[in-house]
Amino acid sequence: MKKILVTGATGFTGGHLAQRLAKEGANVRTLARPGEDCAALEAAGIEIVRGDLTDRDSLFPAVQNVEIVYHIAAAFREEGVPQQLFWDVNVEGTRNLMNVSISAGIKRFVHCSTVGVQGEIKNPPATEEAPYQPGDYYQESKVDGEKLVLQYIHDKKFPAVIFRPVGIYGPGDTRFLKIFRFIHKGSFRMFGSGKVLYHLTYVEDLVDGIILAGTVPDIEGEIFTLGGAQYVPLNELVQLIGHALNKTVSTKHIPVWPVWLAGAICEALCRPFRINPPLYRRRVDFFIKDRAFDISKAQSRLGYAPKVDLQTGLKRTAEWYHEEHLLD
Ligand SMILES: NC(=O)c1ccc[n+]([C@@H]2O[C@H](COP(=O)([O-])OP(=O)(O)OC[C@H]3O[C@@H](n4cnc5c(N)ncnc54)[C@H](OP(=O)(O)O)[C@@H]3O)[C@@H](O)[C@H]2O)c1
């Protein structure tokens, strides 16, 4: 049986994807950096190949005898690292993986991008056609990675499909933990009106969409936005999380522009010293930019059908945070 390669399986999304594929009986291999703990993946019968996206030679063993590559890995949560790392991994790492995939004769390459490449949305919900408008260097590196994949599709007839997830949540995620923690304490500081729209995808729904992107025929060259069935204003999201945590939440609204300005000043002051600013604009962007996306292309072309509504997904996430004592 031909192999399926998943990159980023030591992380949140790639881990869910690799585990699901293994559970369904696929022959799964993952790329993991040297030293990463892969016990849970190994226990699920997943083969581990050690390597690093930035080291092309380390990738040849990972793609050998592989039919489908799910490229989920990215420099994403890293803090306190040079900005160049985001290009080294998200652009040059993707190039390395595509080049070795070509030499191995893979049949489908599924590339994980992000709706962040479209940054601020002028007329929500945005389709895949909305222009690139990255808001920070992570998103810029994801734009460049996506453009590189499109170039390979065009110039080399590379059999790739691109998907762009909205904010991913669910058991295993710690990115949204901070918000849950504030709400768990019973109060939430909302910068701005809280009327901006936010769009989430429950990780298991997303995994359904990713697998469809790897298996539906004749979709090479296409880009799909993958999100939940519902997007809501931030004010409502806060209340839904409160409900999931069985907490009554009081929301305190704080003017946003002084904080945004402080973020810009912190970034400017910290940049020459290559230190992490204590406050930066991307944090504030969460409160001021509409993030609502149209998933109808994925629904009609892939048969994508998210099943987990926000209420249920947030409840499951809250339960996992409790089990892991992350809210104590
Ligand atoms: N989370 C979201 O809300 C969200 C939204 C939109 C798009 N995305 C995209 O979704 C994907 C997965 O996100 P996530 O939240 O699951 O990320 P994550 O938990 O931070 O996982 C990232 C994975 O990439 C691996 N990685 C990083 N640098 C690598 C390198 N040089 N070589 C090999 N592997 C490397 C990490 O390995 P280590 O364990 O060794 O660090 C980890 O397995 C990313 O492409 C991200 O851009 C995420």
mmCIF file of C-alpha atoms in Angstrom, residues 122-237:
data_model
loop_
_atom_site.group_PDB
_atom_site.id
_atom_site.type_symbol
_atom_site.label_atom_id
_atom_site.label_comp_id
_atom_site.label_asym_id
_atom_site.label_seq_id
_atom_site.Cartn_x
_atom_site.Cartn_y
_atom_site.Cartn_z
ATOM 1 C CA LYS A 122 -13.537 44.484 3.149
ATOM 2 C CA ASN A 123 -16.900 42.877 2.297
ATOM 3 C CA PRO A 124 -17.413 39.839 4.501
ATOM 4 C CA PRO A 125 -17.820 36.989 3.867
ATOM 5 C CA ALA A 126 -14.808 36.777 1.530
ATOM 6 C CA THR A 127 -14.461 34.178 -1.191
ATOM 7 C CA GLU A 128 -11.195 32.670 -2.399
ATOM 8 C CA GLU A 129 -11.089 35.495 -4.970
ATOM 9 C CA ALA A 130 -10.580 38.302 -2.436
ATOM 10 C CA PRO A 131 -7.138 39.890 -2.915
ATOM 11 C CA TYR A 132 -4.026 39.083 -0.920
ATOM 12 C CA GLN A 133 -3.689 41.520 1.950
ATOM 13 C CA PRO A 134 -1.369 40.029 4.572
ATOM 14 C CA GLY A 135 -1.237 41.934 7.845
ATOM 15 C CA ASP A 136 2.050 40.707 9.328
ATOM 16 C CA TYR A 137 5.216 38.827 8.470
ATOM 17 C CA TYR A 138 3.756 35.373 9.229
ATOM 18 C CA GLN A 139 0.901 36.058 6.812
ATOM 19 C CA GLU A 140 3.334 37.523 4.257
ATOM 20 C CA SER A 141 5.389 34.334 4.388
ATOM 21 C CA LYS A 142 2.196 32.287 3.881
ATOM 22 C CA VAL A 143 1.324 34.419 0.824
ATOM 23 C CA ASP A 144 4.782 33.768 -0.612
ATOM 24 C CA GLY A 145 4.439 30.027 0.137
ATOM 25 C CA GLU A 146 1.048 29.899 -1.553
ATOM 26 C CA LYS A 147 2.335 31.832 -4.597
ATOM 27 C CA LEU A 148 5.241 29.406 -4.901
ATOM 28 C CA VAL A 149 2.852 26.436 -4.930
ATOM 29 C CA LEU A 150 0.751 28.167 -7.626
ATOM 30 C CA GLN A 151 3.917 28.759 -9.648
ATOM 31 C CA TYR A 152 4.827 25.043 -9.451
ATOM 32 C CA ILE A 153 1.271 24.129 -10.513
ATOM 33 C CA HIS A 154 1.521 26.475 -13.487
ATOM 34 C CA ASP A 155 5.125 25.886 -14.592
ATOM 35 C CA LYS A 156 5.636 22.224 -13.700
ATOM 36 C CA LYS A 157 2.073 20.863 -13.783
ATOM 37 C CA PHE A 158 2.634 20.036 -10.135
ATOM 38 C CA PRO A 159 -0.489 18.195 -8.842
ATOM 39 C CA ALA A 160 -1.187 20.459 -5.878
ATOM 40 C CA VAL A 161 -4.338 21.661 -4.123
ATOM 41 C CA ILE A 162 -4.294 24.563 -1.657
ATOM 42 C CA PHE A 163 -6.595 24.979 1.302
ATOM 43 C CA ARG A 164 -6.936 27.975 3.588
ATOM 44 C CA PRO A 165 -8.267 27.268 7.091
ATOM 45 C CA VAL A 166 -9.919 29.921 9.233
ATOM 46 C CA GLY A 167 -9.017 29.957 12.983
ATOM 47 C CA ILE A 168 -8.652 26.323 14.082
ATOM 48 C CA TYR A 169 -9.876 25.260 17.520
ATOM 49 C CA GLY A 170 -10.595 22.066 19.411
ATOM 50 C CA PRO A 171 -8.922 19.650 21.838
ATOM 51 C CA GLY A 172 -5.153 19.957 21.492
ATOM 52 C CA ASP A 173 -5.132 23.654 20.651
ATOM 53 C CA THR A 174 -3.614 26.170 23.011
ATOM 54 C CA ARG A 175 -3.845 29.280 20.816
ATOM 55 C CA PHE A 176 -7.341 30.147 22.012
ATOM 56 C CA LEU A 177 -6.568 29.082 25.587
ATOM 57 C CA LYS A 178 -5.775 32.656 26.622
ATOM 58 C CA ILE A 179 -9.304 33.787 25.703
ATOM 59 C CA PHE A 180 -10.853 30.819 27.536
ATOM 60 C CA ARG A 181 -8.758 31.673 30.602
ATOM 61 C CA PHE A 182 -9.970 35.281 30.723
ATOM 62 C CA ILE A 183 -13.562 34.201 30.281
ATOM 63 C CA HIS A 184 -13.144 31.449 32.872
ATOM 64 C CA LYS A 185 -12.268 34.206 35.360
ATOM 65 C CA GLY A 186 -15.638 35.787 34.527
ATOM 66 C CA SER A 187 -14.553 38.965 32.765
ATOM 67 C CA PHE A 188 -13.308 39.805 29.301
ATOM 68 C CA ARG A 189 -11.599 42.960 28.105
ATOM 69 C CA MET A 190 -12.824 43.659 24.605
ATOM 70 C CA PHE A 191 -10.778 46.133 22.596
ATOM 71 C CA GLY A 192 -13.257 48.032 20.451
ATOM 72 C CA SER A 193 -16.942 47.352 19.881
ATOM 73 C CA GLY A 194 -16.751 43.553 19.587
ATOM 74 C CA LYS A 195 -18.915 43.757 16.485
ATOM 75 C CA VAL A 196 -16.249 42.418 14.111
ATOM 76 C CA LEU A 197 -16.928 38.963 12.741
ATOM 77 C CA TYR A 198 -14.816 35.952 13.639
ATOM 78 C CA HIS A 199 -14.781 32.593 11.910
ATOM 79 C CA LEU A 200 -13.600 29.343 13.469
ATOM 80 C CA THR A 201 -13.291 25.765 12.251
ATOM 81 C CA TYR A 202 -13.491 22.774 14.560
ATOM 82 C CA VAL A 203 -10.351 20.715 13.978
ATOM 83 C CA GLU A 204 -12.138 17.428 13.157
ATOM 84 C CA ASP A 205 -14.321 19.182 10.565
ATOM 85 C CA LEU A 206 -11.193 20.701 9.084
ATOM 86 C CA VAL A 207 -9.583 17.253 8.906
ATOM 87 C CA ASP A 208 -12.607 16.076 6.854
ATOM 88 C CA GLY A 209 -11.969 18.948 4.432
ATOM 89 C CA ILE A 210 -8.215 18.304 4.231
ATOM 90 C CA ILE A 211 -8.783 14.629 3.375
ATOM 91 C CA LEU A 212 -11.284 15.647 0.680
ATOM 92 C CA ALA A 213 -8.666 18.036 -0.753
ATOM 93 C CA GLY A 214 -6.327 15.031 -0.979
ATOM 94 C CA THR A 215 -8.779 12.628 -2.557
ATOM 95 C CA VAL A 216 -11.452 14.364 -4.676
ATOM 96 C CA PRO A 217 -10.385 13.955 -8.337
ATOM 97 C CA ASP A 218 -9.662 16.756 -10.835
ATOM 98 C CA ILE A 219 -9.198 19.654 -8.411
ATOM 99 C CA GLU A 220 -5.469 20.242 -8.946
ATOM 100 C CA GLY A 221 -4.674 23.967 -9.047
ATOM 101 C CA GLU A 222 -7.697 24.941 -6.955
ATOM 102 C CA ILE A 223 -7.788 26.921 -3.699
ATOM 103 C CA PHE A 224 -10.416 26.149 -1.054
ATOM 104 C CA THR A 225 -11.362 28.074 2.070
ATOM 105 C CA LEU A 226 -12.209 25.673 4.904
ATOM 106 C CA GLY A 227 -14.194 27.033 7.829
ATOM 107 C CA GLY A 228 -17.080 26.258 10.131
ATOM 108 C CA ALA A 229 -20.687 26.626 9.012
ATOM 109 C CA GLN A 230 -21.091 29.735 11.163
ATOM 110 C CA TYR A 231 -19.243 32.974 11.907
ATOM 111 C CA VAL A 232 -20.249 35.312 14.711
ATOM 112 C CA PRO A 233 -19.437 38.761 16.130
ATOM 113 C CA LEU A 234 -16.731 38.622 18.801
ATOM 114 C CA ASN A 235 -19.249 39.717 21.461
ATOM 115 C CA GLU A 236 -21.301 36.607 20.717
ATOM 116 C CA LEU A 237 -18.241 34.356 20.622
#
